[in-house]
Amino acid sequence: MIIDEARQVLEVEAQSILDLIPKMDSAFEMLVEHILEPDTRIVITGIGKSGLIGKKIVATLISTGTHAIFLHPVEALHGDLGMVQKRDVVIAISNSGETDELNQLLPFIRQIGCTLAGFTGNPKSTMAGLCDLVIDTGVKKEACPFNMAPTCSTTAQLAMGDALAVVLISKKQFDKSDFIKSHPGGALG
């Protein structure tokens, strides 16, 4: 019974990733093109579980040759917004797209004039309306029996971040020797 339940969770989460494939559109391509512009840095913001996913995406981007930082939405509203520059591409992450702290921040980011993208499960959300580019990371359901705990939605966000990082590896011609330089410890690969 335990193994069956665990397998069912993995099946639901795997399907949530597969369901992203037909959602890939020109917004993703435009996001990559903006990131590839000279002197561009990625700023990722999110709160709660989406914020944790954002931090992991930043770590992957940094370790694979893309300049990225994480910006906590509340800290941004209390001074850290000063780290955001016009040349940055900001990616906001929220499954609902209705996270108050994030939606309070985004108009200020828009005033700076940087490209603003959103990873959201709700392309008609307030957050999506504030973004230049919307990447649909929506899932049919969460793996949790109450359909509440962020499981499939965070898996989808993370997978989309991985897709972005790997495409950037290719486009920037980041190679194995570059990867080794940024990983002097550990036994990767």
PDB file of C-alpha atoms in Angstrom:
ATOM      1  CA  MET A   1       0.000   0.000   0.000  1.00  0.00           C
ATOM      2  CA  ILE A   2       2.765   2.471   0.912  1.00  0.00           C
ATOM      3  CA  ILE A   3       4.734   1.726  -2.254  1.00  0.00           C
ATOM      4  CA  ASP A   4       1.555   1.971  -4.345  1.00  0.00           C
ATOM      5  CA  GLU A   5       0.766   5.398  -2.889  1.00  0.00           C
ATOM      6  CA  ALA A   6       4.322   6.588  -3.481  1.00  0.00           C
ATOM      7  CA  ARG A   7       4.238   5.310  -7.071  1.00  0.00           C
ATOM      8  CA  GLN A   8       0.961   7.128  -7.640  1.00  0.00           C
ATOM      9  CA  VAL A   9       2.536  10.381  -6.406  1.00  0.00           C
ATOM     10  CA  LEU A  10       5.454   9.912  -8.796  1.00  0.00           C
ATOM     11  CA  GLU A  11       3.087   9.168 -11.685  1.00  0.00           C
ATOM     12  CA  VAL A  12       1.025  12.302 -11.015  1.00  0.00           C
ATOM     13  CA  GLU A  13       4.152  14.448 -10.705  1.00  0.00           C
ATOM     14  CA  ALA A  14       5.701  12.956 -13.855  1.00  0.00           C
ATOM     15  CA  GLN A  15       2.501  13.676 -15.761  1.00  0.00           C
ATOM     16  CA  SER A  16       2.562  17.280 -14.561  1.00  0.00           C
ATOM     17  CA  ILE A  17       5.952  17.684 -16.238  1.00  0.00           C
ATOM     18  CA  LEU A  18       4.804  15.999 -19.443  1.00  0.00           C
ATOM     19  CA  ASP A  19       1.788  18.318 -19.514  1.00  0.00           C
ATOM     20  CA  LEU A  20       4.160  21.307 -19.744  1.00  0.00           C
ATOM     21  CA  ILE A  21       5.473  20.246 -23.154  1.00  0.00           C
ATOM     22  CA  PRO A  22       2.477  21.420 -25.234  1.00  0.00           C
ATOM     23  CA  LYS A  23       2.352  24.660 -23.214  1.00  0.00           C
ATOM     24  CA  MET A  24       5.803  25.714 -24.401  1.00  0.00           C
ATOM     25  CA  ASP A  25       5.353  28.734 -26.653  1.00  0.00           C
ATOM     26  CA  SER A  26       7.007  31.868 -27.965  1.00  0.00           C
ATOM     27  CA  ALA A  27       7.058  33.414 -24.474  1.00  0.00           C
ATOM     28  CA  PHE A  28       9.733  30.908 -23.425  1.00  0.00           C
ATOM     29  CA  GLU A  29      11.720  31.622 -26.564  1.00  0.00           C
ATOM     30  CA  MET A  30      11.468  35.380 -26.000  1.00  0.00           C
ATOM     31  CA  LEU A  31      12.568  34.921 -22.386  1.00  0.00           C
ATOM     32  CA  VAL A  32      15.710  33.115 -23.532  1.00  0.00           C
ATOM     33  CA  GLU A  33      16.411  35.807 -26.147  1.00  0.00           C
ATOM     34  CA  HIS A  34      16.152  38.561 -23.519  1.00  0.00           C
ATOM     35  CA  ILE A  35      18.463  36.652 -21.174  1.00  0.00           C
ATOM     36  CA  LEU A  36      21.042  36.225 -23.943  1.00  0.00           C
ATOM     37  CA  GLU A  37      21.339  39.983 -24.451  1.00  0.00           C
ATOM     38  CA  PRO A  38      24.719  41.366 -23.295  1.00  0.00           C
ATOM     39  CA  ASP A  39      25.172  42.113 -19.578  1.00  0.00           C
ATOM     40  CA  THR A  40      21.825  40.602 -18.632  1.00  0.00           C
ATOM     41  CA  ARG A  41      21.332  39.152 -15.191  1.00  0.00           C
ATOM     42  CA  ILE A  42      18.375  37.052 -14.067  1.00  0.00           C
ATOM     43  CA  VAL A  43      16.596  38.076 -10.879  1.00  0.00           C
ATOM     44  CA  ILE A  44      14.184  35.454  -9.563  1.00  0.00           C
ATOM     45  CA  THR A  45      11.564  36.297  -6.976  1.00  0.00           C
ATOM     46  CA  GLY A  46       8.917  34.291  -5.182  1.00  0.00           C
ATOM     47  CA  ILE A  47       7.687  33.539  -1.696  1.00  0.00           C
ATOM     48  CA  GLY A  48       6.868  30.353   0.208  1.00  0.00           C
ATOM     49  CA  LYS A  49       7.419  27.116  -1.693  1.00  0.00           C
ATOM     50  CA  SER A  50       7.690  29.019  -4.985  1.00  0.00           C
ATOM     51  CA  GLY A  51      10.465  31.089  -3.422  1.00  0.00           C
ATOM     52  CA  LEU A  52      12.325  27.938  -2.445  1.00  0.00           C
ATOM     53  CA  ILE A  53      11.993  26.671  -6.010  1.00  0.00           C
ATOM     54  CA  GLY A  54      13.263  30.053  -7.209  1.00  0.00           C
ATOM     55  CA  LYS A  55      16.355  29.721  -5.031  1.00  0.00           C
ATOM     56  CA  LYS A  56      17.078  26.292  -6.490  1.00  0.00           C
ATOM     57  CA  ILE A  57      16.660  27.623 -10.041  1.00  0.00           C
ATOM     58  CA  VAL A  58      19.098  30.447  -9.224  1.00  0.00           C
ATOM     59  CA  ALA A  59      21.616  27.893  -7.922  1.00  0.00           C
ATOM     60  CA  THR A  60      21.330  25.865 -11.128  1.00  0.00           C
ATOM     61  CA  LEU A  61      21.701  28.953 -13.325  1.00  0.00           C
ATOM     62  CA  ILE A  62      24.761  30.175 -11.423  1.00  0.00           C
ATOM     63  CA  SER A  63      26.473  26.788 -11.576  1.00  0.00           C
ATOM     64  CA  THR A  64      25.865  26.569 -15.326  1.00  0.00           C
ATOM     65  CA  GLY A  65      27.225  29.945 -16.349  1.00  0.00           C
ATOM     66  CA  THR A  66      24.287  32.341 -16.066  1.00  0.00           C
ATOM     67  CA  HIS A  67      24.445  35.314 -13.704  1.00  0.00           C
ATOM     68  CA  ALA A  68      21.398  35.064 -11.427  1.00  0.00           C
ATOM     69  CA  ILE A  69      20.276  36.241  -8.000  1.00  0.00           C
ATOM     70  CA  PHE A  70      17.274  35.621  -5.766  1.00  0.00           C
ATOM     71  CA  LEU A  71      15.209  38.569  -4.540  1.00  0.00           C
ATOM     72  CA  HIS A  72      12.823  38.015  -1.628  1.00  0.00           C
ATOM     73  CA  PRO A  73       9.648  40.025  -2.363  1.00  0.00           C
ATOM     74  CA  VAL A  74       9.201  41.406   1.151  1.00  0.00           C
ATOM     75  CA  GLU A  75      12.864  42.360   1.511  1.00  0.00           C
ATOM     76  CA  ALA A  76      12.646  44.002  -1.918  1.00  0.00           C
ATOM     77  CA  LEU A  77       9.853  46.255  -0.659  1.00  0.00           C
ATOM     78  CA  HIS A  78      12.108  47.254   2.235  1.00  0.00           C
ATOM     79  CA  GLY A  79      15.232  48.266   0.332  1.00  0.00           C
ATOM     80  CA  ASP A  80      16.518  45.269  -1.604  1.00  0.00           C
ATOM     81  CA  LEU A  81      14.733  46.507  -4.736  1.00  0.00           C
ATOM     82  CA  GLY A  82      17.866  48.623  -5.159  1.00  0.00           C
ATOM     83  CA  MET A  83      19.686  45.566  -6.500  1.00  0.00           C
ATOM     84  CA  VAL A  84      17.376  45.375  -9.558  1.00  0.00           C
ATOM     85  CA  GLN A  85      18.641  47.161 -12.671  1.00  0.00           C
ATOM     86  CA  LYS A  86      17.026  47.975 -15.999  1.00  0.00           C
ATOM     87  CA  ARG A  87      19.123  45.405 -17.878  1.00  0.00           C
ATOM     88  CA  ASP A  88      17.885  42.574 -15.622  1.00  0.00           C
ATOM     89  CA  VAL A  89      15.325  39.968 -16.573  1.00  0.00           C
ATOM     90  CA  VAL A  90      13.085  39.363 -13.565  1.00  0.00           C
ATOM     91  CA  ILE A  91      11.254  36.043 -13.243  1.00  0.00           C
ATOM     92  CA  ALA A  92       8.434  35.997 -10.698  1.00  0.00           C
ATOM     93  CA  ILE A  93       7.215  32.577  -9.571  1.00  0.00           C
ATOM     94  CA  SER A  94       3.731  31.967  -8.150  1.00  0.00           C
ATOM     95  CA  ASN A  95       1.407  29.069  -8.831  1.00  0.00           C
ATOM     96  CA  SER A  96      -1.753  31.069  -8.151  1.00  0.00           C
ATOM     97  CA  GLY A  97      -0.405  34.336  -9.502  1.00  0.00           C
ATOM     98  CA  GLU A  98      -2.301  36.036  -6.685  1.00  0.00           C
ATOM     99  CA  THR A  99       0.421  36.185  -4.022  1.00  0.00           C
ATOM    100  CA  ASP A 100      -0.035  39.601  -2.380  1.00  0.00           C
ATOM    101  CA  GLU A 101       3.608  40.214  -1.515  1.00  0.00           C
ATOM    102  CA  LEU A 102       4.704  39.436  -5.051  1.00  0.00           C
ATOM    103  CA  ASN A 103       1.973  41.455  -6.720  1.00  0.00           C
ATOM    104  CA  GLN A 104       2.818  44.460  -4.535  1.00  0.00           C
ATOM    105  CA  LEU A 105       6.417  44.261  -5.757  1.00  0.00           C
ATOM    106  CA  LEU A 106       5.889  43.802  -9.497  1.00  0.00           C
ATOM    107  CA  PRO A 107       4.637  47.340 -10.305  1.00  0.00           C
ATOM    108  CA  PHE A 108       7.851  48.728  -8.794  1.00  0.00           C
ATOM    109  CA  ILE A 109       9.911  46.326 -10.915  1.00  0.00           C
ATOM    110  CA  ARG A 110       7.973  47.484 -13.988  1.00  0.00           C
ATOM    111  CA  GLN A 111       8.924  51.088 -13.147  1.00  0.00           C
ATOM    112  CA  ILE A 112      12.600  50.118 -13.331  1.00  0.00           C
ATOM    113  CA  GLY A 113      11.994  49.029 -16.911  1.00  0.00           C
ATOM    114  CA  CYS A 114      13.415  45.519 -16.925  1.00  0.00           C
ATOM    115  CA  THR A 115      11.828  42.575 -18.698  1.00  0.00           C
ATOM    116  CA  LEU A 116       9.387  40.859 -16.348  1.00  0.00           C
ATOM    117  CA  ALA A 117       8.443  37.207 -16.819  1.00  0.00           C
ATOM    118  CA  GLY A 118       6.156  35.051 -14.718  1.00  0.00           C
ATOM    119  CA  PHE A 119       6.114  31.321 -14.082  1.00  0.00           C
ATOM    120  CA  THR A 120       2.509  30.749 -13.032  1.00  0.00           C
ATOM    121  CA  GLY A 121      -0.189  28.135 -13.021  1.00  0.00           C
ATOM    122  CA  ASN A 122      -2.776  30.848 -13.692  1.00  0.00           C
ATOM    123  CA  PRO A 123      -2.114  32.742 -16.942  1.00  0.00           C
ATOM    124  CA  LYS A 124      -5.123  34.992 -16.214  1.00  0.00           C
ATOM    125  CA  SER A 125      -3.876  36.003 -12.759  1.00  0.00           C
ATOM    126  CA  THR A 126      -2.976  39.427 -11.447  1.00  0.00           C
ATOM    127  CA  MET A 127       0.706  38.497 -11.654  1.00  0.00           C
ATOM    128  CA  ALA A 128       0.395  37.369 -15.263  1.00  0.00           C
ATOM    129  CA  GLY A 129      -1.215  40.694 -16.131  1.00  0.00           C
ATOM    130  CA  LEU A 130       1.790  42.517 -14.683  1.00  0.00           C
ATOM    131  CA  CYS A 131       4.319  40.478 -16.687  1.00  0.00           C
ATOM    132  CA  ASP A 132       5.715  41.012 -20.177  1.00  0.00           C
ATOM    133  CA  LEU A 133       6.065  37.260 -20.663  1.00  0.00           C
ATOM    134  CA  VAL A 134       3.976  34.513 -19.082  1.00  0.00           C
ATOM    135  CA  ILE A 135       5.266  30.954 -18.836  1.00  0.00           C
ATOM    136  CA  ASP A 136       2.388  28.590 -18.028  1.00  0.00           C
ATOM    137  CA  THR A 137       3.468  26.107 -15.352  1.00  0.00           C
ATOM    138  CA  GLY A 138      -0.082  25.094 -14.471  1.00  0.00           C
ATOM    139  CA  VAL A 139      -0.909  21.579 -13.329  1.00  0.00           C
ATOM    140  CA  LYS A 140      -4.201  19.669 -13.322  1.00  0.00           C
ATOM    141  CA  LYS A 141      -3.883  18.726  -9.664  1.00  0.00           C
ATOM    142  CA  GLU A 142      -1.459  18.425  -6.789  1.00  0.00           C
ATOM    143  CA  ALA A 143      -0.282  14.980  -5.661  1.00  0.00           C
ATOM    144  CA  CYS A 144      -1.570  15.702  -2.152  1.00  0.00           C
ATOM    145  CA  PRO A 145      -4.896  13.940  -1.353  1.00  0.00           C
ATOM    146  CA  PHE A 146      -6.448  17.335  -0.507  1.00  0.00           C
ATOM    147  CA  ASN A 147      -5.150  18.905  -3.743  1.00  0.00           C
ATOM    148  CA  MET A 148      -3.563  21.607  -1.590  1.00  0.00           C
ATOM    149  CA  ALA A 149       0.102  20.960  -0.717  1.00  0.00           C
ATOM    150  CA  PRO A 150       2.392  22.327  -3.435  1.00  0.00           C
ATOM    151  CA  THR A 151       3.717  19.145  -5.008  1.00  0.00           C
ATOM    152  CA  CYS A 152       3.043  18.925  -8.731  1.00  0.00           C
ATOM    153  CA  SER A 153       3.016  22.719  -9.036  1.00  0.00           C
ATOM    154  CA  THR A 154       6.479  23.075  -7.519  1.00  0.00           C
ATOM    155  CA  THR A 155       7.726  20.142  -9.594  1.00  0.00           C
ATOM    156  CA  ALA A 156       6.471  21.917 -12.724  1.00  0.00           C
ATOM    157  CA  GLN A 157       8.130  25.194 -11.695  1.00  0.00           C
ATOM    158  CA  LEU A 158      11.419  23.432 -11.038  1.00  0.00           C
ATOM    159  CA  ALA A 159      11.259  21.528 -14.331  1.00  0.00           C
ATOM    160  CA  MET A 160      10.629  24.769 -16.231  1.00  0.00           C
ATOM    161  CA  GLY A 161      13.617  26.328 -14.476  1.00  0.00           C
ATOM    162  CA  ASP A 162      15.735  23.335 -15.445  1.00  0.00           C
ATOM    163  CA  ALA A 163      14.546  23.661 -19.052  1.00  0.00           C
ATOM    164  CA  LEU A 164      15.594  27.309 -19.006  1.00  0.00           C
ATOM    165  CA  ALA A 165      19.018  26.527 -17.523  1.00  0.00           C
ATOM    166  CA  VAL A 166      19.760  23.727 -19.981  1.00  0.00           C
ATOM    167  CA  VAL A 167      18.688  25.787 -23.006  1.00  0.00           C
ATOM    168  CA  LEU A 168      20.967  28.584 -21.779  1.00  0.00           C
ATOM    169  CA  ILE A 169      23.855  26.107 -21.422  1.00  0.00           C
ATOM    170  CA  SER A 170      23.432  25.272 -25.093  1.00  0.00           C
ATOM    171  CA  LYS A 171      22.927  28.831 -26.327  1.00  0.00           C
ATOM    172  CA  LYS A 172      25.867  30.200 -24.327  1.00  0.00           C
ATOM    173  CA  GLN A 173      28.063  27.275 -25.409  1.00  0.00           C
ATOM    174  CA  PHE A 174      28.863  26.558 -21.774  1.00  0.00           C
ATOM    175  CA  ASP A 175      30.904  23.374 -21.930  1.00  0.00           C
ATOM    176  CA  LYS A 176      32.073  20.624 -19.612  1.00  0.00           C
ATOM    177  CA  SER A 177      35.319  22.432 -18.765  1.00  0.00           C
ATOM    178  CA  ASP A 178      33.297  25.522 -17.751  1.00  0.00           C
ATOM    179  CA  PHE A 179      31.089  23.316 -15.606  1.00  0.00           C
ATOM    180  CA  ILE A 180      34.094  21.761 -13.887  1.00  0.00           C
ATOM    181  CA  LYS A 181      35.500  25.242 -13.115  1.00  0.00           C
ATOM    182  CA  SER A 182      32.338  26.163 -11.231  1.00  0.00           C
ATOM    183  CA  HIS A 183      32.269  22.825  -9.359  1.00  0.00           C
ATOM    184  CA  PRO A 184      35.752  22.339  -7.855  1.00  0.00           C
ATOM    185  CA  GLY A 185      34.314  20.160  -5.086  1.00  0.00           C
ATOM    186  CA  GLY A 186      32.040  17.163  -5.263  1.00  0.00           C
ATOM    187  CA  ALA A 187      31.732  14.311  -7.695  1.00  0.00           C
ATOM    188  CA  LEU A 188      29.273  15.471 -10.341  1.00  0.00           C
ATOM    189  CA  GLY A 189      28.925  13.726 -13.675  1.00  0.00           C
TER     190      GLY A 189
END
